Amino acid sequence: MATPAGPGARHHVPALHVHFTDTDALPFPTRSIARGDALYCAGEPLRSLYTVQSGCFKSVAAYPSANDDAVPHAQVTAFHLIDETLGLDGICTGHHESDAIALEDSVVRIMPVGILEPLCREYAPMQHALLAIMSAEIVRAARLALMLGTMPALVRVAAFLLDLSMRFDASGARPDTFDDVILPMTRADIGSYLGLELETVSRMLSKLQREGAISLHGRQLRIVDRTRLERIG
């Protein structure tokens, strides 16, 4: 008989990586986005969904500051890797809730909503793919809320690195057979996403490196001891 996990137990959860495999056969156009440019901005009407063909994006949402006269607080709410989908934030209201900023020179496939909706009605596999993508985003948001609300800084950083590594694996974007990742985002971006100060992110990365879990040179990350990293994250 299985023993229930205690309240403090942590389980390794597979990465969420779902994409539109069936769109590869459809003549959707592509668009190049230079590093630092926006694919779309908050408040713009939803016209299309996008799959990342190359590069990486971050979603950034602005929230009112505690001081009404201050500049709104901007927070990174998601990172989007190869084969992952952007634009889902606009489905609810018909307008995007965040900015999608290219972290490096990137290419996206454009899937206009006006074409995608009838395709999903007529082609069940595409409808299922869209539902799976939306479900994955809901689960990822729930994981992030849990992480921000309950986990200490070291666990947040370790879990983030594991998730990122597995998503690179799923996309086929890993540069070789080793656990190597080129981090497309800055430490400040990571801190914004994890609710941590830049200095805290740097300290946690240094601690993971001292403990032999990772090796980090600039943005070149290697997971040296995945088991150790999983025990932490």
mmCIF file of C-alpha atoms in Angstrom, residues 87-198:
data_model
loop_
_atom_site.group_PDB
_atom_site.id
_atom_site.type_symbol
_atom_site.label_atom_id
_atom_site.label_comp_id
_atom_site.label_asym_id
_atom_site.label_seq_id
_atom_site.Cartn_x
_atom_site.Cartn_y
_atom_site.Cartn_z
ATOM 1 C CA GLY A 87 -0.811 35.265 -27.473
ATOM 2 C CA LEU A 88 -3.052 33.170 -25.250
ATOM 3 C CA ASP A 89 -3.382 36.083 -22.810
ATOM 4 C CA GLY A 90 -5.657 37.825 -25.314
ATOM 5 C CA ILE A 91 -8.252 35.078 -25.680
ATOM 6 C CA CYS A 92 -10.272 36.019 -22.586
ATOM 7 C CA THR A 93 -10.851 39.723 -23.299
ATOM 8 C CA GLY A 94 -9.840 40.000 -26.941
ATOM 9 C CA HIS A 95 -6.875 42.195 -25.963
ATOM 10 C CA HIS A 96 -3.367 41.255 -24.863
ATOM 11 C CA GLU A 97 -2.644 41.606 -21.150
ATOM 12 C CA SER A 98 1.140 41.730 -21.481
ATOM 13 C CA ASP A 99 4.008 42.703 -23.771
ATOM 14 C CA ALA A 100 5.845 39.925 -25.629
ATOM 15 C CA ILE A 101 9.501 40.974 -25.946
ATOM 16 C CA ALA A 102 12.149 39.087 -27.933
ATOM 17 C CA LEU A 103 15.122 38.123 -25.761
ATOM 18 C CA GLU A 104 17.176 37.418 -28.876
ATOM 19 C CA ASP A 105 16.650 37.669 -32.615
ATOM 20 C CA SER A 106 13.623 35.432 -33.093
ATOM 21 C CA VAL A 107 11.181 34.094 -35.665
ATOM 22 C CA VAL A 108 7.514 33.293 -35.015
ATOM 23 C CA ARG A 109 4.831 31.572 -37.054
ATOM 24 C CA ILE A 110 1.688 33.704 -37.252
ATOM 25 C CA MET A 111 -1.651 31.918 -36.849
ATOM 26 C CA PRO A 112 -4.486 34.447 -37.357
ATOM 27 C CA VAL A 113 -7.382 33.826 -34.987
ATOM 28 C CA GLY A 114 -9.876 34.287 -37.820
ATOM 29 C CA ILE A 115 -8.341 31.300 -39.592
ATOM 30 C CA LEU A 116 -7.480 29.279 -36.503
ATOM 31 C CA GLU A 117 -10.990 29.246 -35.026
ATOM 32 C CA PRO A 118 -12.724 27.542 -37.993
ATOM 33 C CA LEU A 119 -9.786 25.149 -38.346
ATOM 34 C CA CYS A 120 -10.194 24.111 -34.715
ATOM 35 C CA ARG A 121 -13.929 23.562 -35.235
ATOM 36 C CA GLU A 122 -13.363 21.389 -38.288
ATOM 37 C CA TYR A 123 -10.143 19.622 -37.344
ATOM 38 C CA ALA A 124 -10.294 17.844 -33.985
ATOM 39 C CA PRO A 125 -6.520 17.293 -33.521
ATOM 40 C CA MET A 126 -5.887 21.036 -33.774
ATOM 41 C CA GLN A 127 -8.688 21.773 -31.323
ATOM 42 C CA HIS A 128 -7.201 19.265 -28.899
ATOM 43 C CA ALA A 129 -3.754 20.819 -29.335
ATOM 44 C CA LEU A 130 -5.103 24.279 -28.517
ATOM 45 C CA LEU A 131 -6.901 22.977 -25.424
ATOM 46 C CA ALA A 132 -3.713 21.217 -24.312
ATOM 47 C CA ILE A 133 -1.700 24.417 -24.752
ATOM 48 C CA MET A 134 -4.220 26.423 -22.730
ATOM 49 C CA SER A 135 -4.276 23.751 -20.027
ATOM 50 C CA ALA A 136 -0.479 23.771 -19.869
ATOM 51 C CA GLU A 137 -0.484 27.541 -19.367
ATOM 52 C CA ILE A 138 -3.009 27.239 -16.530
ATOM 53 C CA VAL A 139 -0.923 24.578 -14.795
ATOM 54 C CA ARG A 140 2.284 26.569 -15.277
ATOM 55 C CA ALA A 141 0.641 29.658 -13.751
ATOM 56 C CA ALA A 142 -0.525 27.570 -10.779
ATOM 57 C CA ARG A 143 3.000 26.215 -10.290
ATOM 58 C CA LEU A 144 4.408 29.734 -10.364
ATOM 59 C CA ALA A 145 1.874 30.930 -7.784
ATOM 60 C CA LEU A 146 2.790 28.000 -5.534
ATOM 61 C CA MET A 147 6.485 28.712 -5.984
ATOM 62 C CA LEU A 148 6.169 32.410 -5.185
ATOM 63 C CA GLY A 149 3.923 31.793 -2.209
ATOM 64 C CA THR A 150 5.666 28.924 -0.447
ATOM 65 C CA MET A 151 9.195 28.180 -1.675
ATOM 66 C CA PRO A 152 12.472 29.693 -0.442
ATOM 67 C CA ALA A 153 14.784 31.419 -2.903
ATOM 68 C CA LEU A 154 17.150 28.482 -3.478
ATOM 69 C CA VAL A 155 14.280 26.135 -4.301
ATOM 70 C CA ARG A 156 12.759 28.658 -6.719
ATOM 71 C CA VAL A 157 16.000 29.039 -8.659
ATOM 72 C CA ALA A 158 16.684 25.288 -8.762
ATOM 73 C CA ALA A 159 13.132 24.522 -9.916
ATOM 74 C CA PHE A 160 13.374 27.225 -12.580
ATOM 75 C CA LEU A 161 16.622 25.798 -13.974
ATOM 76 C CA LEU A 162 15.190 22.276 -14.062
ATOM 77 C CA ASP A 163 12.036 23.433 -15.825
ATOM 78 C CA LEU A 164 14.024 25.457 -18.350
ATOM 79 C CA SER A 165 16.358 22.539 -19.042
ATOM 80 C CA MET A 166 13.470 20.132 -19.638
ATOM 81 C CA ARG A 167 11.723 22.610 -21.929
ATOM 82 C CA PHE A 168 14.899 22.966 -23.986
ATOM 83 C CA ASP A 169 15.034 19.168 -24.175
ATOM 84 C CA ALA A 170 11.421 18.989 -25.344
ATOM 85 C CA SER A 171 11.976 21.616 -28.027
ATOM 86 C CA GLY A 172 15.120 19.972 -29.377
ATOM 87 C CA ALA A 173 16.987 23.250 -28.896
ATOM 88 C CA ARG A 174 19.700 21.900 -26.592
ATOM 89 C CA PRO A 175 23.107 22.466 -28.209
ATOM 90 C CA ASP A 176 24.529 19.005 -27.502
ATOM 91 C CA THR A 177 24.039 15.821 -25.537
ATOM 92 C CA PHE A 178 25.204 17.347 -22.260
ATOM 93 C CA ASP A 179 23.024 19.240 -19.827
ATOM 94 C CA ASP A 180 24.010 22.565 -21.378
ATOM 95 C CA VAL A 181 21.734 25.574 -21.681
ATOM 96 C CA ILE A 182 22.472 29.055 -22.985
ATOM 97 C CA LEU A 183 20.307 31.249 -20.778
ATOM 98 C CA PRO A 184 18.538 33.703 -23.114
ATOM 99 C CA MET A 185 17.270 35.799 -20.221
ATOM 100 C CA THR A 186 19.200 38.014 -17.806
ATOM 101 C CA ARG A 187 19.447 37.365 -14.083
ATOM 102 C CA ALA A 188 17.236 40.408 -13.602
ATOM 103 C CA ASP A 189 14.578 38.744 -15.782
ATOM 104 C CA ILE A 190 14.877 35.541 -13.753
ATOM 105 C CA GLY A 191 14.515 37.523 -10.541
ATOM 106 C CA SER A 192 11.452 39.340 -11.838
ATOM 107 C CA TYR A 193 9.849 36.031 -12.826
ATOM 108 C CA LEU A 194 10.662 34.342 -9.505
ATOM 109 C CA GLY A 195 9.873 37.335 -7.299
ATOM 110 C CA LEU A 196 13.501 37.706 -6.201
ATOM 111 C CA GLU A 197 16.003 40.546 -6.186
ATOM 112 C CA LEU A 198 18.843 40.400 -8.703
#
